[in-house]
Coordinates of C-alpha atoms in Angstrom, one line a residue:
Chain C
M3 CA 51.9 -106.7 53.4
P4 CA 50.4 -107.3 49.9
G5 CA 50.4 -104.5 47.4
R6 CA 47.4 -102.4 46.4
V7 CA 45.6 -103.6 43.4
I8 CA 44.0 -100.6 41.6
T9 CA 41.9 -100.9 38.5
V10 CA 41.6 -97.8 36.2
T11 CA 38.2 -97.8 34.5
S12 CA 35.8 -95.4 32.8
G13 CA 33.0 -97.1 30.8
K14 CA 33.4 -94.6 28.0
G15 CA 36.3 -95.2 25.6
G16 CA 38.9 -92.6 24.8
V17 CA 38.7 -90.6 28.1
G18 CA 42.3 -91.5 29.2
K19 CA 42.4 -94.8 31.1
T20 CA 45.5 -96.0 29.4
T21 CA 47.2 -92.7 29.6
T22 CA 46.3 -92.4 33.3
T23 CA 47.5 -95.9 34.1
A24 CA 50.8 -95.3 32.3
N25 CA 51.4 -92.0 34.0
L26 CA 50.4 -93.1 37.5
G27 CA 52.5 -96.2 37.1
M28 CA 55.5 -94.3 36.0
G29 CA 55.0 -91.6 38.5
L30 CA 54.8 -94.1 41.4
A31 CA 57.9 -95.9 40.1
A32 CA 59.7 -92.5 39.9
S33 CA 58.8 -92.0 43.6
G34 CA 60.4 -95.3 44.5
S35 CA 57.6 -97.8 44.6
K36 CA 57.6 -101.3 42.9
I37 CA 54.9 -101.2 40.3
A38 CA 53.2 -103.9 38.1
L39 CA 51.1 -102.6 35.2
V40 CA 48.6 -105.1 33.8
D41 CA 47.0 -104.4 30.4
A42 CA 43.5 -106.0 30.6
D43 CA 42.4 -104.7 27.2
I44 CA 42.7 -108.0 25.4
G45 CA 42.6 -107.7 21.7
L46 CA 43.2 -103.9 21.7
R47 CA 46.3 -103.5 23.7
N48 CA 47.7 -100.0 24.1
L49 CA 49.5 -99.8 27.4
D50 CA 52.7 -101.2 25.9
V51 CA 52.8 -98.5 23.2
V52 CA 52.1 -95.7 25.6
I53 CA 55.0 -96.6 27.8
G54 CA 57.3 -97.4 24.8
L55 CA 57.8 -101.1 25.5
E56 CA 56.0 -102.6 22.5
N57 CA 59.1 -104.0 21.0
R58 CA 59.9 -106.0 24.0
I59 CA 56.8 -108.2 24.2
V60 CA 57.5 -111.9 24.0
Y61 CA 54.8 -113.4 26.2
D62 CA 51.4 -111.9 27.3
I63 CA 48.8 -112.4 29.9
C64 CA 47.0 -115.2 28.0
D65 CA 50.3 -117.1 27.8
V66 CA 50.6 -116.9 31.5
I67 CA 47.0 -117.8 32.3
E68 CA 47.1 -120.7 29.9
G69 CA 50.4 -122.0 31.2
R70 CA 52.6 -121.4 28.2
A71 CA 54.8 -119.0 30.2
R72 CA 55.6 -118.2 33.8
L73 CA 54.6 -114.8 35.1
R74 CA 58.3 -113.8 35.5
Q75 CA 58.9 -114.5 31.8
A76 CA 56.0 -112.4 30.6
L77 CA 56.7 -109.4 32.8
I78 CA 58.7 -106.7 30.9
K79 CA 61.0 -104.5 32.9
D80 CA 60.8 -100.9 32.0
K81 CA 64.0 -99.4 30.5
R82 CA 63.9 -96.3 32.7
F83 CA 62.8 -97.8 36.1
P84 CA 63.7 -101.4 36.9
D85 CA 61.1 -101.5 39.6
L86 CA 58.3 -101.0 37.0
C87 CA 57.0 -104.0 35.1
L88 CA 54.4 -104.5 32.5
L89 CA 52.3 -107.5 31.8
P90 CA 51.0 -107.0 28.3
A91 CA 47.6 -108.0 26.9
A92 CA 47.3 -110.4 24.0
Q93 CA 46.6 -108.8 20.7
T94 CA 45.4 -111.8 18.7
R95 CA 42.7 -112.9 21.3
D96 CA 39.6 -111.1 22.6
K97 CA 38.0 -110.4 25.9
S98 CA 36.5 -113.8 26.3
A99 CA 40.0 -115.2 26.8
V100 CA 40.4 -114.1 30.4
K101 CA 37.9 -115.0 33.1
P102 CA 37.3 -112.9 36.2
Q103 CA 38.6 -115.6 38.6
E104 CA 41.8 -115.9 36.5
M105 CA 42.5 -112.2 36.5
G106 CA 41.8 -112.1 40.2
A107 CA 44.3 -114.8 40.9
L108 CA 46.9 -113.1 38.8
C109 CA 46.4 -109.9 40.6
Q110 CA 46.8 -111.6 43.9
Q111 CA 50.1 -113.1 42.7
L112 CA 51.4 -109.8 41.5
A113 CA 50.3 -108.1 44.7
S114 CA 52.6 -110.4 46.7
E115 CA 55.6 -109.0 44.9
F116 CA 54.8 -105.4 44.1
D117 CA 53.7 -102.3 46.1
F118 CA 51.1 -101.4 43.5
V119 CA 49.4 -103.3 40.8
L120 CA 47.6 -101.0 38.3
V121 CA 45.1 -102.7 35.9
D122 CA 44.2 -100.9 32.7
C123 CA 40.5 -101.7 32.1
P124 CA 39.0 -101.8 28.6
A125 CA 36.0 -99.7 27.7
G126 CA 32.6 -101.2 28.1
I127 CA 30.7 -103.1 30.8
E128 CA 31.0 -106.6 29.6
Q129 CA 33.4 -109.4 30.4
G130 CA 36.5 -107.3 29.8
F131 CA 35.3 -104.9 32.5
R132 CA 34.3 -107.7 34.9
S133 CA 37.6 -109.4 34.6
A134 CA 39.6 -106.2 35.0
I135 CA 37.9 -105.3 38.3
A136 CA 37.9 -108.9 39.7
G137 CA 41.2 -108.6 41.5
A138 CA 40.9 -104.9 42.5
N139 CA 40.9 -103.6 46.1
E140 CA 40.5 -100.1 44.8
V141 CA 39.0 -98.6 41.7
V142 CA 39.8 -95.3 40.0
I143 CA 37.3 -94.0 37.5
V144 CA 38.4 -91.7 34.7
T145 CA 36.0 -89.3 33.1
T146 CA 36.1 -86.2 30.9
P147 CA 33.8 -83.3 31.7
E148 CA 31.3 -84.3 29.0
V149 CA 27.7 -85.5 29.4
S150 CA 28.3 -88.7 27.6
A151 CA 31.4 -89.7 29.6
V152 CA 29.7 -88.8 32.9
R153 CA 26.7 -90.9 32.0
D154 CA 28.9 -93.9 31.3
A155 CA 30.9 -93.3 34.5
D156 CA 27.6 -93.2 36.5
R157 CA 26.7 -96.6 35.0
I158 CA 30.1 -97.9 36.0
I159 CA 29.7 -96.7 39.5
G160 CA 26.4 -98.5 39.8
L161 CA 28.0 -101.7 38.5
L162 CA 30.9 -101.4 40.9
E163 CA 28.5 -101.0 43.8
A164 CA 26.7 -104.2 42.7
A165 CA 30.1 -105.9 42.5
E166 CA 30.9 -104.8 46.0
K167 CA 33.7 -102.5 44.9
H168 CA 32.8 -99.6 47.1
N169 CA 34.1 -96.1 47.3
P170 CA 35.7 -95.6 43.9
K171 CA 37.8 -92.5 43.3
L172 CA 37.4 -90.1 40.4
I173 CA 39.9 -88.4 38.0
I174 CA 38.4 -85.8 35.7
N175 CA 40.6 -85.6 32.7
R176 CA 41.1 -83.2 29.8
I177 CA 39.6 -80.1 31.5
R178 CA 39.8 -76.9 29.4
P179 CA 39.4 -74.1 31.9
E180 CA 38.6 -71.5 29.3
M181 CA 35.7 -73.5 28.1
V182 CA 34.5 -74.1 31.6
K183 CA 34.6 -70.4 32.3
R184 CA 32.5 -69.7 29.2
G185 CA 30.0 -72.3 30.3
D186 CA 30.7 -74.5 27.3
M187 CA 32.1 -77.3 29.4
M188 CA 31.0 -79.0 32.6
S189 CA 32.8 -77.8 35.6
V190 CA 34.3 -80.1 38.3
E191 CA 31.3 -79.3 40.5
D192 CA 28.9 -80.2 37.7
V193 CA 30.5 -83.6 37.3
L194 CA 30.7 -84.3 41.1
E195 CA 27.0 -83.3 41.5
I196 CA 26.0 -86.3 39.3
L197 CA 28.7 -88.8 40.2
A198 CA 29.0 -88.0 43.9
V199 CA 32.2 -89.9 44.5
D200 CA 35.6 -88.8 46.0
L201 CA 37.8 -86.8 43.7
L202 CA 41.3 -88.1 43.3
G203 CA 42.4 -85.5 40.9
I204 CA 41.9 -83.3 37.9
V205 CA 44.0 -83.2 34.8
P206 CA 44.0 -80.4 32.2
D207 CA 43.9 -81.0 28.5
D208 CA 47.5 -80.8 27.4
E209 CA 49.2 -81.2 24.0
A210 CA 52.1 -82.7 25.8
I211 CA 50.0 -85.9 26.2
V212 CA 49.8 -86.4 22.4
V213 CA 53.5 -85.9 22.1
A214 CA 54.3 -88.2 25.0
T215 CA 52.1 -91.0 23.7
N216 CA 53.8 -90.9 20.3
R217 CA 57.2 -91.0 22.0
G218 CA 56.4 -93.6 24.5
E219 CA 57.5 -91.2 27.3
P220 CA 54.6 -90.5 29.7
A221 CA 54.0 -86.9 30.5
V222 CA 54.4 -87.5 34.2
L223 CA 58.2 -87.5 33.6
D224 CA 58.0 -84.1 31.8
Q225 CA 58.6 -81.2 34.3
D226 CA 57.1 -78.7 31.9
S227 CA 53.8 -80.5 31.2
R228 CA 50.8 -79.3 33.1
A229 CA 49.1 -82.7 32.7
G230 CA 52.3 -84.2 34.0
Q231 CA 52.2 -82.0 37.0
A232 CA 48.6 -83.1 37.6
F233 CA 49.6 -86.8 37.5
R234 CA 52.5 -86.1 39.8
N235 CA 50.0 -84.6 42.3
I236 CA 47.7 -87.6 42.0
V237 CA 50.6 -89.9 42.7
R238 CA 51.4 -88.0 45.9
R239 CA 47.7 -88.3 46.9
M240 CA 47.7 -92.0 46.2
K241 CA 50.6 -92.3 48.6
G242 CA 48.6 -90.5 51.3
E243 CA 49.8 -86.9 51.0
A244 CA 47.2 -84.1 51.0
V245 CA 47.9 -82.1 47.9
P246 CA 45.6 -79.2 46.9
L247 CA 43.9 -79.4 43.5
M248 CA 45.8 -77.7 40.7
N249 CA 44.6 -74.2 39.9
M250 CA 43.7 -74.7 36.2
D251 CA 43.8 -71.0 35.4
E252 CA 47.4 -70.5 36.3
Q253 CA 49.7 -69.1 33.7
P254 CA 53.2 -70.0 34.7
G255 CA 54.3 -67.2 37.1
F256 CA 56.9 -64.6 36.3
F257 CA 59.8 -66.4 37.8
V258 CA 59.0 -69.6 36.0
R259 CA 58.9 -67.8 32.7
L260 CA 62.1 -66.0 33.6
S261 CA 63.9 -69.3 34.3
R262 CA 62.7 -70.7 31.1
W263 CA 64.0 -67.7 29.2
L264 CA 67.3 -68.1 31.0
R265 CA 67.5 -71.8 30.0
G266 CA 67.5 -70.6 26.4
D267 CA 63.9 -70.9 25.3
S268 CA 63.6 -67.3 24.2
N269 CA 59.8 -67.1 23.7
G270 CA 59.1 -68.5 27.1
R271 CA 57.4 -71.4 25.4
V272 CA 57.5 -74.8 27.1
S273 CA 60.5 -76.8 25.8
R274 CA 60.7 -80.5 25.6
R275 CA 63.3 -81.6 28.1
S276 CA 63.3 -85.2 27.0
A277 CA 66.0 -85.9 24.4
S278 CA 64.2 -88.8 22.8
K279 CA 63.1 -88.3 19.3
V280 CA 59.8 -89.4 17.8
R281 CA 60.1 -93.1 16.9
S282 CA 59.4 -94.0 13.3
Chain B
M87 CA -11.2 -98.4 44.1
I88 CA -9.1 -99.3 47.0
T89 CA -10.2 -101.2 50.0
M90 CA -8.1 -102.0 53.0
N91 CA -8.0 -104.3 55.9
D92 CA -5.1 -105.4 58.0
R93 CA -3.6 -108.1 55.7
I94 CA -4.7 -107.7 52.2
T95 CA -5.1 -104.6 50.1
I96 CA -7.2 -104.9 47.0
K97 CA -6.6 -102.3 44.2
G98 CA -8.5 -101.9 41.0
T99 CA -6.2 -101.6 38.0
K100 CA -6.7 -101.6 34.3
K101 CA -5.7 -105.2 34.2
G102 CA -8.0 -106.3 36.9
L103 CA -7.6 -106.6 40.7
L104 CA -4.4 -106.6 42.5
F105 CA -4.3 -108.4 45.9
A106 CA -1.3 -107.1 47.8
T107 CA -0.4 -108.7 51.1
R108 CA 1.2 -107.1 54.0
D109 CA 3.2 -108.8 56.8
M110 CA 1.9 -112.1 55.7
S111 CA 3.9 -115.2 56.6
D112 CA 1.3 -117.9 56.5
V113 CA -0.4 -119.0 53.3
A114 CA -3.4 -120.4 55.2
V115 CA -4.1 -116.9 56.5
L116 CA -4.0 -115.6 52.9
I117 CA -6.4 -118.2 51.8
N118 CA -8.7 -117.5 54.7
E119 CA -8.7 -113.7 54.0
M120 CA -9.4 -114.2 50.3
T121 CA -12.2 -116.6 51.1
T122 CA -13.7 -114.0 53.5
R123 CA -13.5 -111.3 50.9
F124 CA -15.0 -113.4 48.2
E125 CA -17.9 -114.5 50.3
S126 CA -18.7 -111.1 51.7
T127 CA -19.1 -109.4 48.3
P128 CA -19.3 -112.1 45.7
A129 CA -20.7 -110.0 42.9
F130 CA -17.7 -107.6 43.0
F131 CA -15.2 -110.4 42.1
R132 CA -17.2 -112.2 39.4
G133 CA -15.3 -112.1 36.1
A134 CA -12.3 -110.4 37.7
Q135 CA -8.7 -111.1 36.7
I136 CA -6.7 -111.3 39.9
T137 CA -3.0 -110.8 40.4
L138 CA -1.4 -111.6 43.7
A139 CA 1.4 -109.5 45.1
T140 CA 2.7 -111.5 48.0
G141 CA 6.2 -110.0 48.6
D142 CA 8.4 -112.6 50.0
L143 CA 5.7 -115.0 51.1
V144 CA 6.7 -118.5 50.0
L145 CA 3.9 -120.1 47.9
E146 CA 4.2 -123.7 47.0
E147 CA 2.6 -125.1 43.8
S148 CA -0.1 -126.9 45.7
E149 CA -0.9 -123.8 47.7
L150 CA -1.0 -121.7 44.6
S151 CA -3.2 -124.3 43.0
R152 CA -5.7 -124.1 45.9
I153 CA -5.8 -120.3 45.5
K154 CA -6.4 -120.6 41.8
E155 CA -9.3 -122.9 42.4
L156 CA -10.7 -120.6 45.1
C157 CA -10.8 -117.8 42.6
E158 CA -12.4 -119.9 40.0
R159 CA -15.1 -121.1 42.4
H160 CA -16.1 -117.5 42.8
G161 CA -16.2 -116.8 39.1
A162 CA -12.8 -115.0 39.0
S163 CA -9.5 -116.1 37.6
L164 CA -6.0 -116.0 38.9
A165 CA -3.8 -114.3 36.3
G166 CA -0.5 -114.0 37.9
V167 CA 1.7 -113.7 40.9
I168 CA 4.1 -110.8 41.7
S169 CA 6.7 -112.1 44.2
T170 CA 10.2 -111.5 45.4
D171 CA 10.5 -115.2 46.2
E172 CA 11.9 -117.2 43.4
M173 CA 10.2 -120.5 44.4
S174 CA 6.8 -118.8 44.3
R175 CA 7.5 -117.4 40.9
G176 CA 8.5 -120.8 39.7
A177 CA 5.4 -122.3 41.1
A178 CA 3.3 -119.7 39.3
R179 CA 5.0 -120.4 36.0
N180 CA 4.5 -124.1 36.5
L181 CA 0.7 -123.5 36.8
G182 CA 0.8 -121.4 33.6
L183 CA 0.4 -118.1 35.5
Q184 CA 2.3 -115.0 34.9
S185 CA 5.0 -114.2 37.4
E186 CA 6.8 -110.9 38.3
L187 CA 5.4 -107.6 37.4
R188 CA 4.0 -107.4 34.0
I189 CA 3.5 -104.2 32.1
E190 CA 3.4 -103.4 28.3
R191 CA 6.9 -104.6 27.7
P192 CA 9.0 -107.5 28.9
L193 CA 10.8 -106.5 32.1
P194 CA 14.4 -106.6 33.0
H195 CA 15.2 -107.8 36.5
T196 CA 14.5 -105.7 39.5
H197 CA 17.6 -104.3 41.3
N198 CA 17.3 -104.5 45.0
G199 CA 20.2 -102.7 46.7
D200 CA 21.2 -103.0 50.3
G201 CA 19.2 -100.0 51.4
D202 CA 15.8 -101.1 50.1
E203 CA 13.0 -101.7 52.5
E204 CA 9.7 -103.2 51.5
S205 CA 6.5 -103.3 53.5
G206 CA 3.5 -104.3 51.5
E207 CA 2.4 -101.1 49.9
A208 CA 5.6 -99.0 49.6
L209 CA 9.2 -99.4 48.8
L210 CA 11.8 -97.1 50.4
V211 CA 15.0 -96.8 48.5
R212 CA 17.7 -95.1 50.5
R213 CA 20.4 -94.5 47.9
T214 CA 21.0 -92.7 44.7
L215 CA 20.0 -94.6 41.7
R216 CA 22.7 -94.7 39.1
S217 CA 22.4 -94.8 35.3
G218 CA 21.3 -98.2 34.2
Q219 CA 19.6 -99.2 37.5
L220 CA 16.0 -100.1 37.5
V221 CA 13.6 -100.2 40.5
E222 CA 10.2 -101.7 39.9
F223 CA 7.5 -102.3 42.5
A224 CA 3.7 -102.8 42.5
G225 CA 3.1 -100.2 45.2
S226 CA 4.5 -96.8 45.8
V227 CA 8.2 -96.0 45.6
T228 CA 10.1 -93.4 47.6
V229 CA 13.7 -92.6 46.9
I230 CA 15.9 -90.8 49.4
G231 CA 18.7 -89.8 47.1
D232 CA 18.9 -88.7 43.5
V233 CA 17.7 -90.6 40.4
N234 CA 20.5 -90.1 37.8
P235 CA 19.9 -89.9 34.1
G236 CA 19.7 -93.4 32.7
A237 CA 18.0 -94.7 35.9
E238 CA 14.4 -95.8 35.9
I239 CA 11.6 -96.2 38.4
I240 CA 8.5 -98.2 37.6
A241 CA 5.8 -98.2 40.3
G242 CA 2.2 -99.2 40.5
G243 CA 1.6 -96.4 42.9
D244 CA 3.1 -93.0 43.5
I245 CA 6.8 -92.0 43.0
V246 CA 8.4 -89.7 45.5
V247 CA 12.0 -88.6 45.0
W248 CA 13.6 -86.8 47.9
G249 CA 16.4 -85.5 45.7
M250 CA 16.9 -84.7 42.1
L251 CA 14.9 -86.7 39.6
R252 CA 16.9 -86.7 36.4
G253 CA 16.1 -90.2 35.1
S254 CA 12.8 -91.6 34.0
A255 CA 9.8 -92.3 36.3
H256 CA 6.7 -94.3 35.5
A257 CA 4.0 -94.2 38.2
G258 CA 0.6 -95.9 38.1
A259 CA 2.2 -98.5 35.9
L260 CA -0.7 -100.9 36.6
G261 CA -3.2 -98.4 35.3
D262 CA -4.0 -96.1 38.2
E263 CA -3.8 -92.6 36.8
R264 CA -4.6 -90.8 40.0
V265 CA -1.1 -91.2 41.3
V266 CA 1.6 -88.6 41.4
I267 CA 5.3 -88.2 40.8
C268 CA 7.0 -85.7 43.0
A269 CA 10.6 -84.6 43.4
L270 CA 12.6 -82.0 45.3
Q271 CA 14.1 -81.1 41.9
M272 CA 12.1 -82.2 38.9
A273 CA 14.4 -82.6 35.9
P274 CA 13.4 -85.9 34.4
T275 CA 14.2 -87.3 30.9
L276 CA 10.7 -88.9 30.8
L277 CA 7.6 -89.0 33.0
R278 CA 4.8 -91.5 32.6
I279 CA 1.7 -91.9 34.7
G280 CA -0.6 -94.7 33.7
S281 CA -0.6 -94.7 30.0
R282 CA 0.2 -91.0 29.7
I283 CA 3.6 -89.7 28.6
G284 CA 5.2 -86.4 29.5
R285 CA 8.5 -85.0 28.3
P286 CA 10.2 -81.9 29.5
P287 CA 10.1 -79.0 27.1
E288 CA 12.9 -79.0 24.5
G289 CA 16.0 -77.0 24.8
Q290 CA 16.0 -76.5 28.6
G291 CA 19.4 -78.0 29.2
I292 CA 20.0 -78.8 32.9
R293 CA 16.9 -77.3 34.5
R294 CA 17.0 -76.1 38.0
A295 CA 13.5 -76.1 39.4
P296 CA 13.1 -73.4 42.1
T297 CA 10.8 -75.5 44.3
P298 CA 9.7 -79.1 44.7
E299 CA 7.3 -80.1 42.0
V300 CA 4.6 -82.6 41.4
A301 CA 3.5 -84.3 38.2
W302 CA -0.1 -85.5 37.8
V303 CA -2.7 -86.4 35.2
D304 CA -5.4 -83.9 34.4
A305 CA -7.7 -84.2 31.4
D306 CA -5.5 -86.9 29.8
Q307 CA -2.3 -84.9 30.1
I308 CA 0.6 -84.9 32.5
L309 CA 0.9 -81.6 34.2
V310 CA 3.9 -80.5 36.3
D311 CA 3.7 -77.6 38.7
A312 CA 5.0 -76.4 42.1
W313 CA 4.0 -78.4 45.1
D314 CA 1.7 -75.7 46.5
V315 CA -0.1 -75.2 43.2
W316 CA -0.9 -78.9 43.1
A317 CA -1.9 -79.0 46.7
R318 CA -4.3 -76.1 46.3
Q319 CA -6.5 -78.0 43.8
D320 CA -9.5 -79.1 46.0
R321 CA -10.0 -82.2 44.1
N322 CA -6.5 -83.5 44.9
R323 CA -6.6 -82.4 48.5
T324 CA -9.7 -84.4 49.0
R325 CA -8.0 -87.4 47.6
I326 CA -5.1 -87.0 50.0
L327 CA -7.6 -87.0 52.9
Q328 CA -9.4 -90.0 51.6
R329 CA -6.2 -92.1 51.5

């Protein structure tokens, strides 16, 4: 059975597509699936950096499409999970370099070998977007709870409908529950009222993401990160499990704080379990 | 003024006369009907600029040419053709006529989704219009669904939104200012009726109207009020009865 090809898109830039693609990919790999990540942001590649594999790039997607390298040569195996592979974007080209049919064929090829193919879509609605969705069976839309991001996500949904990619799923990223309570930020319901698509998950705003990006260690691997927990929940939903939405208001409970204290973090603050240092 | 018979509706607009066909599949019938109309009240048509709105009726260049001559024989002129059929639009262009729906500015393409039904005078859109989608139609447009911010409706007739109107709506786009825009929840970014423009008051944020509302033109301004307030105005009620 061929794998699921899922494109992660948003319209608006900077809402968390690459972060989401990296975290979902790594989370799925950690749960035992074979994952291929494809960076479709030609010219502005980022997925490699976020996963910490940028020093391993020899060939990229354009090399494969233009015949200078085989797919196997270009795919980079992750250092933590051998069943996770990355096909990097080209940095010295731009989005006219890959046509939708070429991307579609490539995704088909990957789907025959992997359980999931996650495609990181560039911002915008032009050729980069059209190529990135070309091979997708499913689409995940990432938005933040802001009017501008929601407007762009709505546009994307309209374009997806026209491209016959129906029933996209939504992830609402960077939610700040205190601001929502004060009425300063759109709530999940406000967003769904406009977009009216199925919700795949919600992710709280979390400093751990910034740290994780700089280290190349996605937050989904960090047990103490709330965003990481949200991504882990989404991974389980993607595999068919019914997982209730995270309660954004939760302070860690008494026993969690007690156990952290016992582990030696005396202020009860969240400690970084990962031993890797910030790379220079 | 509007006159109706079974096959052709003739509407007076600022730009002339709009001949809209309904359920017409035979060009010979169209020519017959037009001839009958011209001959019964010749004075009415003298000097008129006529636009045909023929839906998906296929008009060949020779047929369109005959219609053009027919108009000219009665002192009128054929200005353009509004058609959903590409060949007909091409034929119109070849004869130097305008094709598609022409308003003040050049038009982007019309988006026809899977749920859109057209029957001569009115278009029924059974889906939510997303940001960036545009629906334009010479007659009236009814949407069962929301109109999201960034979506646009341009209609020659009325606009009815059975949902939230959050985008922009332009009714009476051919010049008829007696049309209305109504919505279950009126929260538009922009309203236009005919040549009038109406904006929501500043600083309202996301407005939740308590009842369905109607927008209409009164004394050169666009007014918006609750459905029952509008209906109570005798003038308007009479117009509903007349239609």
